[in-house]
Short mmCIF file of C-alpha atoms in Angstrom, two decimals:
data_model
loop_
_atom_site.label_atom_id
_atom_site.label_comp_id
_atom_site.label_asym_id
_atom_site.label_seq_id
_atom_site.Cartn_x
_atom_site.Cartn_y
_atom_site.Cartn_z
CA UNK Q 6 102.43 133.39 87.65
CA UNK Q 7 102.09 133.07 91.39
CA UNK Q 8 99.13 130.65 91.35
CA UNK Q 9 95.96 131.57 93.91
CA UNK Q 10 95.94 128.82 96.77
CA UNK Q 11 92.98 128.48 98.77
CA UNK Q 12 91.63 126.82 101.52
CA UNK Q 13 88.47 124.82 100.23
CA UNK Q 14 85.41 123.49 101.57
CA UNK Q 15 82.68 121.55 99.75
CA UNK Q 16 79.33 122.14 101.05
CA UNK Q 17 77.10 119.97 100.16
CA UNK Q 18 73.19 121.94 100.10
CA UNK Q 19 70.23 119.40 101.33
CA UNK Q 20 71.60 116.13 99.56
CA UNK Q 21 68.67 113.67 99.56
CA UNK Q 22 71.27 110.38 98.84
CA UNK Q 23 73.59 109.31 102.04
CA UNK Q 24 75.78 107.13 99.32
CA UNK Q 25 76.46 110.77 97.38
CA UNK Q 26 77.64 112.07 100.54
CA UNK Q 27 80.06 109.22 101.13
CA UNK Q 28 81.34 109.70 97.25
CA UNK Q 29 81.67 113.16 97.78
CA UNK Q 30 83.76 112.65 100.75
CA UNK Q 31 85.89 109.97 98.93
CA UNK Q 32 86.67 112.52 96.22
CA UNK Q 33 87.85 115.36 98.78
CA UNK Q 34 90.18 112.89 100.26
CA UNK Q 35 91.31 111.61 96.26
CA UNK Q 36 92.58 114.85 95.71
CA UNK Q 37 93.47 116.27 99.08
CA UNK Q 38 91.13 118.48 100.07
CA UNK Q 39 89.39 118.15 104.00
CA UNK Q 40 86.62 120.06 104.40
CA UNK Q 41 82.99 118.98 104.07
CA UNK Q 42 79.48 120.39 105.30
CA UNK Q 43 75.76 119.56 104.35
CA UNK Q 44 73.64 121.77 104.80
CA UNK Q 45 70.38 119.47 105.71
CA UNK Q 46 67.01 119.79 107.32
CA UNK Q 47 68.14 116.92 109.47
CA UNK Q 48 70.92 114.89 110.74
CA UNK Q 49 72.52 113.24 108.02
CA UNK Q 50 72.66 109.52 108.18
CA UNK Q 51 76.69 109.19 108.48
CA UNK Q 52 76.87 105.19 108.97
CA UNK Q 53 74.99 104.85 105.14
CA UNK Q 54 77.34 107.57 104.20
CA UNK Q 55 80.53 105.71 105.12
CA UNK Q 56 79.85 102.79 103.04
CA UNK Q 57 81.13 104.79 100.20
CA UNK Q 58 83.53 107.18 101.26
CA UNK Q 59 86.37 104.25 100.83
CA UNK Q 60 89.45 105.62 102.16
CA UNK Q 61 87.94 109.17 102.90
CA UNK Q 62 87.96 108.36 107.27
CA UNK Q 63 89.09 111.71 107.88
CA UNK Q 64 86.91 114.36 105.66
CA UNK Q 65 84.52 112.20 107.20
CA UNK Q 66 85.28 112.72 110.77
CA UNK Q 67 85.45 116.00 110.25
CA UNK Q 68 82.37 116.24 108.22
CA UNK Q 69 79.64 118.78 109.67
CA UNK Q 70 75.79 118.99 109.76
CA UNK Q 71 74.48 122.20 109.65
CA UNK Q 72 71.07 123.51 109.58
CA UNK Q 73 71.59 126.75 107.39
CA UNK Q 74 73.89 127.48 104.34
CA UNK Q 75 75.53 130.55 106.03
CA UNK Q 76 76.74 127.85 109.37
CA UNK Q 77 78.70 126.00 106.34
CA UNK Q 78 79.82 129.55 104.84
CA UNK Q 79 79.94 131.84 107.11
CA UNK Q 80 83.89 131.97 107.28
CA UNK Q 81 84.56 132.24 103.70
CA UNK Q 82 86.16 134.60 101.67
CA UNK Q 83 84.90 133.43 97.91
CA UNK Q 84 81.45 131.21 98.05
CA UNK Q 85 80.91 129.42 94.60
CA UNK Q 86 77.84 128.12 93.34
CA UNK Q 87 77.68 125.21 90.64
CA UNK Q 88 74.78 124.96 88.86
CA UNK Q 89 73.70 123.18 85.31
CA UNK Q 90 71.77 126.43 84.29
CA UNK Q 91 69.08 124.46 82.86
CA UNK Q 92 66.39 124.51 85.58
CA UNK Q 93 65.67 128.24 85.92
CA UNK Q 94 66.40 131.49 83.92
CA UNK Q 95 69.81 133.18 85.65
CA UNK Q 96 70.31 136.17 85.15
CA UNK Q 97 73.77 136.32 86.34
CA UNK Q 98 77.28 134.68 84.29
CA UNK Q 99 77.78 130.78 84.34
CA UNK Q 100 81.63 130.32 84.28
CA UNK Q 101 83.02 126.81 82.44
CA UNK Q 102 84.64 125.15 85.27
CA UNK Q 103 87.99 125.36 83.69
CA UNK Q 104 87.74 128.87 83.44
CA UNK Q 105 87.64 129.23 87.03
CA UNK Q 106 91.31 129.19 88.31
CA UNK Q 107 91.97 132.17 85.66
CA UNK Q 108 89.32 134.10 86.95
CA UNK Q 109 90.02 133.57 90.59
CA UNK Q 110 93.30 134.84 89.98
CA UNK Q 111 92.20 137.76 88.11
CA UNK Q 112 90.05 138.74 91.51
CA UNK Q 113 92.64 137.85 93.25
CA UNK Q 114 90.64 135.31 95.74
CA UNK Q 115 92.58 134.46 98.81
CA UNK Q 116 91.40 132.79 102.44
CA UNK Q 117 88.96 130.37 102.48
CA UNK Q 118 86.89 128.77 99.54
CA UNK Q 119 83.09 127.19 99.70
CA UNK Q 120 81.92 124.88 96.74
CA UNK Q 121 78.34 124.51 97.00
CA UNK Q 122 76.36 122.01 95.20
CA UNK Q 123 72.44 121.48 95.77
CA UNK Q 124 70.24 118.96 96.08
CA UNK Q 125 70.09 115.98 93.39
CA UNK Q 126 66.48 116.68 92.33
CA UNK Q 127 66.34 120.73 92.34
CA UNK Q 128 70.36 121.64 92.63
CA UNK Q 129 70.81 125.14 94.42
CA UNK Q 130 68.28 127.41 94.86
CA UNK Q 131 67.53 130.96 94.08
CA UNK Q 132 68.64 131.97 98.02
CA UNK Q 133 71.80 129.27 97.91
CA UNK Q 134 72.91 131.13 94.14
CA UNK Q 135 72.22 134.75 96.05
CA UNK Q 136 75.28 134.25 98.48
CA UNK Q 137 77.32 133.37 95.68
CA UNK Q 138 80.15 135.27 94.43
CA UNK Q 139 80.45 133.11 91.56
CA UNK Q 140 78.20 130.71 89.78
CA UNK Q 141 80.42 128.13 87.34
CA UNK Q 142 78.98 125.40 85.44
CA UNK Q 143 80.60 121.93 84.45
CA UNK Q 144 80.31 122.04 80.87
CA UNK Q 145 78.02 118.89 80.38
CA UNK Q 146 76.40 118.04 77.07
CA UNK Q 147 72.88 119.85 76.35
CA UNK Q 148 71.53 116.86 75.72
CA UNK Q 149 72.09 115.11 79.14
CA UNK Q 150 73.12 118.05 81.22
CA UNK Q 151 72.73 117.01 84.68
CA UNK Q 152 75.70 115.23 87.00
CA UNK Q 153 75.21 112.46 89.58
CA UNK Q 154 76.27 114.12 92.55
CA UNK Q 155 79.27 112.46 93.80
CA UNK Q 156 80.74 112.29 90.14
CA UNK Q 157 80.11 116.53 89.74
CA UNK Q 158 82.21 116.60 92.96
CA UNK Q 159 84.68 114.36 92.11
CA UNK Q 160 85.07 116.77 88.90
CA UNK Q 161 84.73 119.87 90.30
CA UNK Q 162 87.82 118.90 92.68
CA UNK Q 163 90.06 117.31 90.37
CA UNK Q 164 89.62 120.84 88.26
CA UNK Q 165 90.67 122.26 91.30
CA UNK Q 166 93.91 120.37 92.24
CA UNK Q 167 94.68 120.38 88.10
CA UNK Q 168 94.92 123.96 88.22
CA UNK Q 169 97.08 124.06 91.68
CA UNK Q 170 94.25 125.94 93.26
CA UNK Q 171 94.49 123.66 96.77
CA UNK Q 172 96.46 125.02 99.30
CA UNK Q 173 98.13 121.96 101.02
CA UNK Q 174 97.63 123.52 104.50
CA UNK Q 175 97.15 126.59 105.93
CA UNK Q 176 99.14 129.24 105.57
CA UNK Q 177 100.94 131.05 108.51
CA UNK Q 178 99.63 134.19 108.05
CA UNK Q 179 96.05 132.37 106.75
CA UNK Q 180 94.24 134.51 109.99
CA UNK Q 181 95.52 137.63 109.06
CA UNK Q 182 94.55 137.78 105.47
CA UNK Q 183 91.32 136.69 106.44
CA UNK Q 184 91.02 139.72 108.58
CA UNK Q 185 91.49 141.48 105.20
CA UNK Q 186 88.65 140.45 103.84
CA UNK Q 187 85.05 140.54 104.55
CA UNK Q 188 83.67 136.98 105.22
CA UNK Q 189 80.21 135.70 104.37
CA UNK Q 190 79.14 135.75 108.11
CA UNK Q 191 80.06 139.33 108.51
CA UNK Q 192 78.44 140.56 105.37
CA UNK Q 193 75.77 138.28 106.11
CA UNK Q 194 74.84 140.24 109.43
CA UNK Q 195 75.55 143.83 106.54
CA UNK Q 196 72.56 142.45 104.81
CA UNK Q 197 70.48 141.93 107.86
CA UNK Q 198 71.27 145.09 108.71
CA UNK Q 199 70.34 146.85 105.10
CA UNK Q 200 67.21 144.67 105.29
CA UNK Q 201 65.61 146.15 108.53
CA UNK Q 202 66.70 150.01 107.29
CA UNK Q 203 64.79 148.95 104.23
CA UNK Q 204 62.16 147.95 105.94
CA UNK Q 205 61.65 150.86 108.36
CA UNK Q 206 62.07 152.72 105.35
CA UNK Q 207 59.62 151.25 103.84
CA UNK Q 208 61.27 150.12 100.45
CA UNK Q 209 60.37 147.11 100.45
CA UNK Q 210 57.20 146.29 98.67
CA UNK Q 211 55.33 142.82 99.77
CA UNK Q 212 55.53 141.59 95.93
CA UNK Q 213 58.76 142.50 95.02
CA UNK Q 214 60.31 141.75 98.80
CA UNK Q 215 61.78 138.32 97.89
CA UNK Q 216 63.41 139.17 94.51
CA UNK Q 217 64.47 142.54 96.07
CA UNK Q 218 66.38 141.09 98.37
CA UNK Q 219 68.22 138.26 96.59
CA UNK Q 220 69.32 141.29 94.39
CA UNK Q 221 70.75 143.44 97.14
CA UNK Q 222 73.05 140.32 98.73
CA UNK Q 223 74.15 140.20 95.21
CA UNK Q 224 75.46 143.55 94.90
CA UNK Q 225 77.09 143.45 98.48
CA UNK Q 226 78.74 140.60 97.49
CA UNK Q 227 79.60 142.44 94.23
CA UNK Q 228 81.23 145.68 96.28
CA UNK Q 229 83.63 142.72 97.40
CA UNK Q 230 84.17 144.43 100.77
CA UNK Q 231 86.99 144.58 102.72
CA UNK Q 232 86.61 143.22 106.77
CA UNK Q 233 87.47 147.25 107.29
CA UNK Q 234 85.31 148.46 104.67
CA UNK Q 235 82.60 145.77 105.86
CA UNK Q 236 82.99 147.57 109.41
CA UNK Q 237 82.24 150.80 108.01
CA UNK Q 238 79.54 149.64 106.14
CA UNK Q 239 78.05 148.29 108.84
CA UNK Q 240 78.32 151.87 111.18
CA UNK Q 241 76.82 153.79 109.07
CA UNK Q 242 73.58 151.37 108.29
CA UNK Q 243 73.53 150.78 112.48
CA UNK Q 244 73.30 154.50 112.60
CA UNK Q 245 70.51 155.31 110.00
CA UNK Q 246 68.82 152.08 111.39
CA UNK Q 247 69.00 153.89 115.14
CA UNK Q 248 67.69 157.32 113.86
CA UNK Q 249 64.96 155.61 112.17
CA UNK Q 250 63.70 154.13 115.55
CA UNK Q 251 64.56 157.22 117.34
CA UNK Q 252 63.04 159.84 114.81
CA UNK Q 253 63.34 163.42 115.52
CA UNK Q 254 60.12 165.12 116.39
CA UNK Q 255 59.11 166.79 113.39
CA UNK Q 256 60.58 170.14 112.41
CA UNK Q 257 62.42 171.00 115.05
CA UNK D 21 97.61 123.62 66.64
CA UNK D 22 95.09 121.50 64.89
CA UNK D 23 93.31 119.55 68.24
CA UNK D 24 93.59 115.73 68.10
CA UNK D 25 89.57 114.28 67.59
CA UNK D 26 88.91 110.60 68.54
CA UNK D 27 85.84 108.18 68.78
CA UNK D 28 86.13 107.24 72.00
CA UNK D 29 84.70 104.36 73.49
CA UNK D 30 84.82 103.19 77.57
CA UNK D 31 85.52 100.25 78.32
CA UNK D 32 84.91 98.64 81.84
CA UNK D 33 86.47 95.76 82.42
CA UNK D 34 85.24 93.01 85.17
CA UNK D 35 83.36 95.36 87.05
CA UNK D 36 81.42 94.40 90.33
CA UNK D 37 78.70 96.65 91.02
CA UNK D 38 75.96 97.64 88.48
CA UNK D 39 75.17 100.73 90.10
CA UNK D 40 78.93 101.82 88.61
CA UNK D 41 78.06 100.45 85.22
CA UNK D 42 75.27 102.66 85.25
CA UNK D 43 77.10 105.86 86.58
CA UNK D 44 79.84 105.27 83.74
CA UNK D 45 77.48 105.55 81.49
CA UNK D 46 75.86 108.76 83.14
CA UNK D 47 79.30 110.68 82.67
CA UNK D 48 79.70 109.67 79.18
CA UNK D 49 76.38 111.33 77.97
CA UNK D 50 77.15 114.08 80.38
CA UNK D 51 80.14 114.80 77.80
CA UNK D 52 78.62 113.64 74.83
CA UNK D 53 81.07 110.36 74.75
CA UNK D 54 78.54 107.56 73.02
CA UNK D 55 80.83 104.08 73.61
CA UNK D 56 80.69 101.87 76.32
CA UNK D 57 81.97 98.22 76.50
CA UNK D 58 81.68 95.97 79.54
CA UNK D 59 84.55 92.96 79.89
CA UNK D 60 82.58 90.78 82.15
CA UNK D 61 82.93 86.77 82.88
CA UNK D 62 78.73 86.85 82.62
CA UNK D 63 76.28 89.62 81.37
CA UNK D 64 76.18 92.30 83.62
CA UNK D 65 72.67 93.04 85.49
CA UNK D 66 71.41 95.85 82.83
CA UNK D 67 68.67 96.33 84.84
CA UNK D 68 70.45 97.38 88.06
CA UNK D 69 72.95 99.45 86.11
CA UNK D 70 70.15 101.40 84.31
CA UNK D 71 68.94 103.07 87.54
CA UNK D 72 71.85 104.76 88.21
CA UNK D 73 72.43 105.86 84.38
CA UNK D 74 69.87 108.61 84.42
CA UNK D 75 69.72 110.18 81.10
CA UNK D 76 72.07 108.07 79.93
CA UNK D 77 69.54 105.80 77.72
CA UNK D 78 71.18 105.94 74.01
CA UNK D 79 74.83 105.35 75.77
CA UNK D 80 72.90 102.06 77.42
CA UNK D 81 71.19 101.09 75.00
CA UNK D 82 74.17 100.75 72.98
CA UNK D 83 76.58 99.36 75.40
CA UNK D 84 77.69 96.07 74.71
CA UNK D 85 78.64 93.06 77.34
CA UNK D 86 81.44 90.67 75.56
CA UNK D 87 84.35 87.87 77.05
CA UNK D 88 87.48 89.06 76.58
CA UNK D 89 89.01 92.70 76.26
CA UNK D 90 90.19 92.00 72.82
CA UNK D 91 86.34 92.07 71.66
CA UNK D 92 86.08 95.37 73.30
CA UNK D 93 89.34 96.52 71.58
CA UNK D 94 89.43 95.21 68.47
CA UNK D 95 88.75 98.06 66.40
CA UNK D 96 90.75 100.62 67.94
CA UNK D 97 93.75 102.41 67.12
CA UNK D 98 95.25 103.44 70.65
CA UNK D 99 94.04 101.47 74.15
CA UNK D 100 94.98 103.52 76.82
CA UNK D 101 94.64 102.04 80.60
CA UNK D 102 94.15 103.83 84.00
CA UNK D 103 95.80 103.00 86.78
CA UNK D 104 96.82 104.52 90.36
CA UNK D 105 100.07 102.90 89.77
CA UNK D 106 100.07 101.64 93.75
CA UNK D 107 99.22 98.10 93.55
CA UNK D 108 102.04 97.00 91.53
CA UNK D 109 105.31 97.40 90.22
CA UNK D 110 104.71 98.51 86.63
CA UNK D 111 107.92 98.89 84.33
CA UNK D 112 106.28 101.71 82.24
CA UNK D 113 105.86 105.23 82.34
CA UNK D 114 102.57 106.71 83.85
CA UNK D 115 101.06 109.75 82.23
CA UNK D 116 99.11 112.43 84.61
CA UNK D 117 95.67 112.33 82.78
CA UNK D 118 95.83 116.14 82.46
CA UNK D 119 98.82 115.74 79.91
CA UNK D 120 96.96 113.20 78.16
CA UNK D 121 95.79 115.38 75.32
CA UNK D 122 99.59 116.42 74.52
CA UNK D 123 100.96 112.91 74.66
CA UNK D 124 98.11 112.08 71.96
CA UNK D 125 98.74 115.22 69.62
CA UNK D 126 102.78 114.52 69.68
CA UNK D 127 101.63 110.62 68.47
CA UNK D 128 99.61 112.27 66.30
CA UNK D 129 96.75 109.70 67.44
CA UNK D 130 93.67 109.43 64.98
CA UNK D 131 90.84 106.77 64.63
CA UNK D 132 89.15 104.78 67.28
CA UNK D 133 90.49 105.65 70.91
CA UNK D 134 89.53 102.86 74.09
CA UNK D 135 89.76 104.53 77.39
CA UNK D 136 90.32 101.04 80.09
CA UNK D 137 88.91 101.28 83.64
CA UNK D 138 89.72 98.00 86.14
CA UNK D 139 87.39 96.52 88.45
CA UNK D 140 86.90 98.07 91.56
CA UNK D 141 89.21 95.90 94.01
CA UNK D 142 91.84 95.48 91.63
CA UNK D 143 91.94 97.35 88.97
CA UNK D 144 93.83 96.74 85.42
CA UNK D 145 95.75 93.16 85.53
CA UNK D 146 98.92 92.60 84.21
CA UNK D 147 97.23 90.81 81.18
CA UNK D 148 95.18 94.22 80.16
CA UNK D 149 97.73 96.53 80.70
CA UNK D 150 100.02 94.33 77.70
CA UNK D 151 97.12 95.81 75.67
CA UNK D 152 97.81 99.28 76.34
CA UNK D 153 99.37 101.99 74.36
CA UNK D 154 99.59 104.37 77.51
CA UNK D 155 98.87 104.25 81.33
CA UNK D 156 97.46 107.45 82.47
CA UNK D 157 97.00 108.01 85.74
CA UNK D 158 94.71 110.76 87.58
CA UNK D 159 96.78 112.42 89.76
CA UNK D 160 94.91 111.54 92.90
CA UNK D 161 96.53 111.75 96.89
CA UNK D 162 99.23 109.27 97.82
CA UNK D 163 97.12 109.18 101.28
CA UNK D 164 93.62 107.96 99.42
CA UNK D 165 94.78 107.25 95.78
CA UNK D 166 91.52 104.70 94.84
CA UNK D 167 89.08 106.04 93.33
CA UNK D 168 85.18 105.38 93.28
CA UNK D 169 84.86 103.77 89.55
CA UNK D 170 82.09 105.67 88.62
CA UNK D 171 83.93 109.09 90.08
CA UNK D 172 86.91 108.20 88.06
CA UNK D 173 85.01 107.67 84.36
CA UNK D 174 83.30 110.86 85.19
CA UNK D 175 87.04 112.87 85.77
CA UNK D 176 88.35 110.98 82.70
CA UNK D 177 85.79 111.99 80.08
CA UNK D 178 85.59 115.69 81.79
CA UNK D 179 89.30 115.57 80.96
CA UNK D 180 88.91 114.13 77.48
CA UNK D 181 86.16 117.20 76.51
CA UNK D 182 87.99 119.96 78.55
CA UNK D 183 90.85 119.42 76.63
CA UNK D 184 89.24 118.77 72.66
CA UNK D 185 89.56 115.68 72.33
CA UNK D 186 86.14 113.87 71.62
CA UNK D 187 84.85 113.78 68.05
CA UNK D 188 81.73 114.95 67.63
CA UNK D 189 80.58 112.54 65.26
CA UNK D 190 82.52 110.32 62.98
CA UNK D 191 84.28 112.28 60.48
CA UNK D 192 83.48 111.15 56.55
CA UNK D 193 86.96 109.56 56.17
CA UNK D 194 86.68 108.07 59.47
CA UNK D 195 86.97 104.54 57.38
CA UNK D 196 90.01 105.57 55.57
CA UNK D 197 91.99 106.84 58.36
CA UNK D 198 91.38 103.75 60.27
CA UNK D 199 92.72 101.70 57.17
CA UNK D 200 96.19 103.46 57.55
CA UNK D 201 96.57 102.44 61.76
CA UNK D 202 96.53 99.08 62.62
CA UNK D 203 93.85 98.29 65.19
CA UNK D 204 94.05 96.04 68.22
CA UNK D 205 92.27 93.09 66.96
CA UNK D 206 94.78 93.17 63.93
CA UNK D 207 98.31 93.27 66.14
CA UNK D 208 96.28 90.75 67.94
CA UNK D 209 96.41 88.40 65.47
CA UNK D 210 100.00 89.44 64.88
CA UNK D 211 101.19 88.72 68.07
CA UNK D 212 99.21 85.21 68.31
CA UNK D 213 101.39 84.38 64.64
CA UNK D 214 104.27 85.56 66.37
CA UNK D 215 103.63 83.46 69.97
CA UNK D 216 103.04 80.40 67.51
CA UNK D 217 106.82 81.04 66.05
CA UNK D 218 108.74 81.92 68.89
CA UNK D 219 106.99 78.81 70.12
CA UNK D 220 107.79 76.97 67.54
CA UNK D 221 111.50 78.06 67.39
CA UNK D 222 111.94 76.77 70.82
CA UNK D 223 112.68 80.46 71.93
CA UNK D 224 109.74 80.85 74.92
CA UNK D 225 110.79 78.98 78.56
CA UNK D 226 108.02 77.54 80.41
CA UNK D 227 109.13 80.26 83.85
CA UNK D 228 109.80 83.14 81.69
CA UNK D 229 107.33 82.43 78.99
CA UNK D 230 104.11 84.79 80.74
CA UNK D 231 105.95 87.40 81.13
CA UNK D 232 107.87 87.05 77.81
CA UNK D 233 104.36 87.56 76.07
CA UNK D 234 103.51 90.60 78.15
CA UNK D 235 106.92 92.55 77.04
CA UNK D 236 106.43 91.00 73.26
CA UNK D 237 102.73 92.29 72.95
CA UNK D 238 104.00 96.10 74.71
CA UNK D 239 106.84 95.94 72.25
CA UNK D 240 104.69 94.86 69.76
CA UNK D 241 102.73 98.23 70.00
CA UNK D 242 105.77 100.26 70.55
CA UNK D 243 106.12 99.39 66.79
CA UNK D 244 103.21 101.62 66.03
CA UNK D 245 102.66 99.72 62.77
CA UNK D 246 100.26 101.02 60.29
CA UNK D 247 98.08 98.57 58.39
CA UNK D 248 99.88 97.89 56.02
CA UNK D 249 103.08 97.35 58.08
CA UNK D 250 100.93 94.54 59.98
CA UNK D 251 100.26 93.22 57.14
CA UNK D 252 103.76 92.97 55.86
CA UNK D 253 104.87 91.73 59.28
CA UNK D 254 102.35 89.00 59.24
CA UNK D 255 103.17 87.98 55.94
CA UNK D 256 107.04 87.19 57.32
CA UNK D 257 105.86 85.53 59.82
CA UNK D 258 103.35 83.33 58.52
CA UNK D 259 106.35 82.35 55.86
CA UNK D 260 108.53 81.69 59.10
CA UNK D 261 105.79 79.92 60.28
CA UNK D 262 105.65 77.52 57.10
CA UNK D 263 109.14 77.04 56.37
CA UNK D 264 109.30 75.89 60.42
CA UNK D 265 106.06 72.99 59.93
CA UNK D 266 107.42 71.96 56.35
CA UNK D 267 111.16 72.30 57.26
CA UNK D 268 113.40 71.13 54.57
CA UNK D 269 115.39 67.95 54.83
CA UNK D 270 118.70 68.34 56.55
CA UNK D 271 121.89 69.56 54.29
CA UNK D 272 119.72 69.20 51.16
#
């Protein structure tokens, strides 16, 4: 079978340890992977970081600090949550870890990958999991479910380069099939979009908003749109969205 | 196909930083692994390791500090090392850890399993590896092939539950089945009987003799003896070893 290669990035989502940061890094370099971002409320402080990211000098130089989740995804084709499952009640699928090459090839993922892994104390949050595509789970022992950091990402990418999913460098035609499909940026500003219509529509009710709309980003992400289709998508919302600020007068 | 079931037990050997004893022990509850051993020169700081081993207080509390790696061995049935394979020259074959489980079904391995991790700067010595049945390997980048200690426990024992291999709990006959495989500490004593004749018999060279050993303790477990087979094979030799103190009287 033609195995799916992509292009990953591990995002790391407000990690509260500098030396986890550093292992993380170390890991991405052990198994040849060179893109990191942290999401944080505030510079992260690199020099403690380097102490441990032995050998990892150039996922660290390349490392980024970003404020919001959707700076470190926005360019992504597939964004993948990790999460224990233990913390809160998901609704939504936990996939084992080693299931996840099989089912990446069965949705036929291409472009550009985003691992995301939360904080050491809470993990990811109910608005990191909403941008998620998928949500996979290491499969840990009930009894003492919870990873160090660095050592989840250190397993989480050796899963990863066992089941040839690391594409060694770009592709050739890597920009055009990312033109194909809709990135998280571009169905990011969809959502805003479907938001504000909501809102002039008055859908959204104050107790229900936030739920409401963690739901809807999970069904756009669900329609897995197309760039094209995301286009379209986003005409026709931009055109209810104008005739709701420009309302006719009334029957004429 | 019936999966191969172990008791595995960890076992670190010269370590230098407690906060990896501690993470070690983190990854082994986080896959439901029990056994650790530390080979250390003095007793490792507990105290330090224990912050980093959250949730990890039964596998701590349990873990046991001795000398030499043969008191960390003794008991088992097949010593497998880890090694990148890049600081030396090594004259055996390396396994990819991911083809670990089929290299242990096609032994048919059984009984006690001990899973060897090096100190941080140098790893397994020449001495340790003798010890070994098999040298796995995780397949990490040529560019940044060293791993973080605690990173590399945590992709081992992933590895060892992704693919079967950890027992549960010890199986009824556990005690019988260990009867019919020789363990380390009993080749151990085997090979020390055998030193003292080849010793004896003139046979070891004071350049080659070191590395002699090495090769006689690998070939030694090549032999894959059962019990009873060291037993026979210590019985020669100890009667070698008589008839060479008490030798008869020339041409009688």
């Amino acid at each position: 079978m033609n195995p799916t290669k992509l292009n990953w990035r591990v995002v790391l989502v407000r990690p509260r340890n500098p030396l986890n940061i550093g292992a993380a890094a170390r890991s991405l370099a052990n198994f040849g992977l060179k893109e990191m971002a942290v999401v944080a409320p505030f510079e992260p402080t690199w020099k403690e970081a380097r102490t441990s990211a032995v050998g990892a000098g150039t996922v660290m130089a390349h490392a980024r600090s970003v404020p919001d989740l959707i700076d470190a995804i926005g360019d992504s084709t597939v964004v993948i949550g990790t999460t224990t499952g233990a913390r809160r009640k998901l609704d939504r699928d936990l996939l084992p870890l080693p299931e996840l090459a099989a089912e990446l090839r069965r949705r036929r993922a291409r472009g550009s990958a985003a691992l995301l892994f939360g904080s050491e104390k809470t993990g990811l949050g109910n608005d990191d999991l909403s941008h998620c595509h998928l949500l996979v789970r290491i499969p840990t022992s009930s009894d003492c479910p919870s990873m160090n950091l660095g050592q989840a990402v250190a397993v989480c990418v050796y899963e990863l380069e066992r089941a040839g999913l690391v594409e060694a460098k770009k592709t050739p035609n890597s920009t055009s099939r990312r033109l194909e499909i809709a990135t998280a940026q571009s169905l990011e500003h969809l959502f805003e979009r479907a938001e504000h219509v909501l809102e002039m529509s008055g859908y959204l009710q104050p107790l229900s908003r936030e739920a409401m709309l963690l739901k809807l980003r999970q069904h756009l992400l669900d329609l897995k749109l197309s760039s094209r289709g995301a286009r379209i998508l986003g005409g026709v919302l931009a055109q209810v969205e104008w005739k709701l600020q420009n309302p006719s007068p009334a029957n004429c």
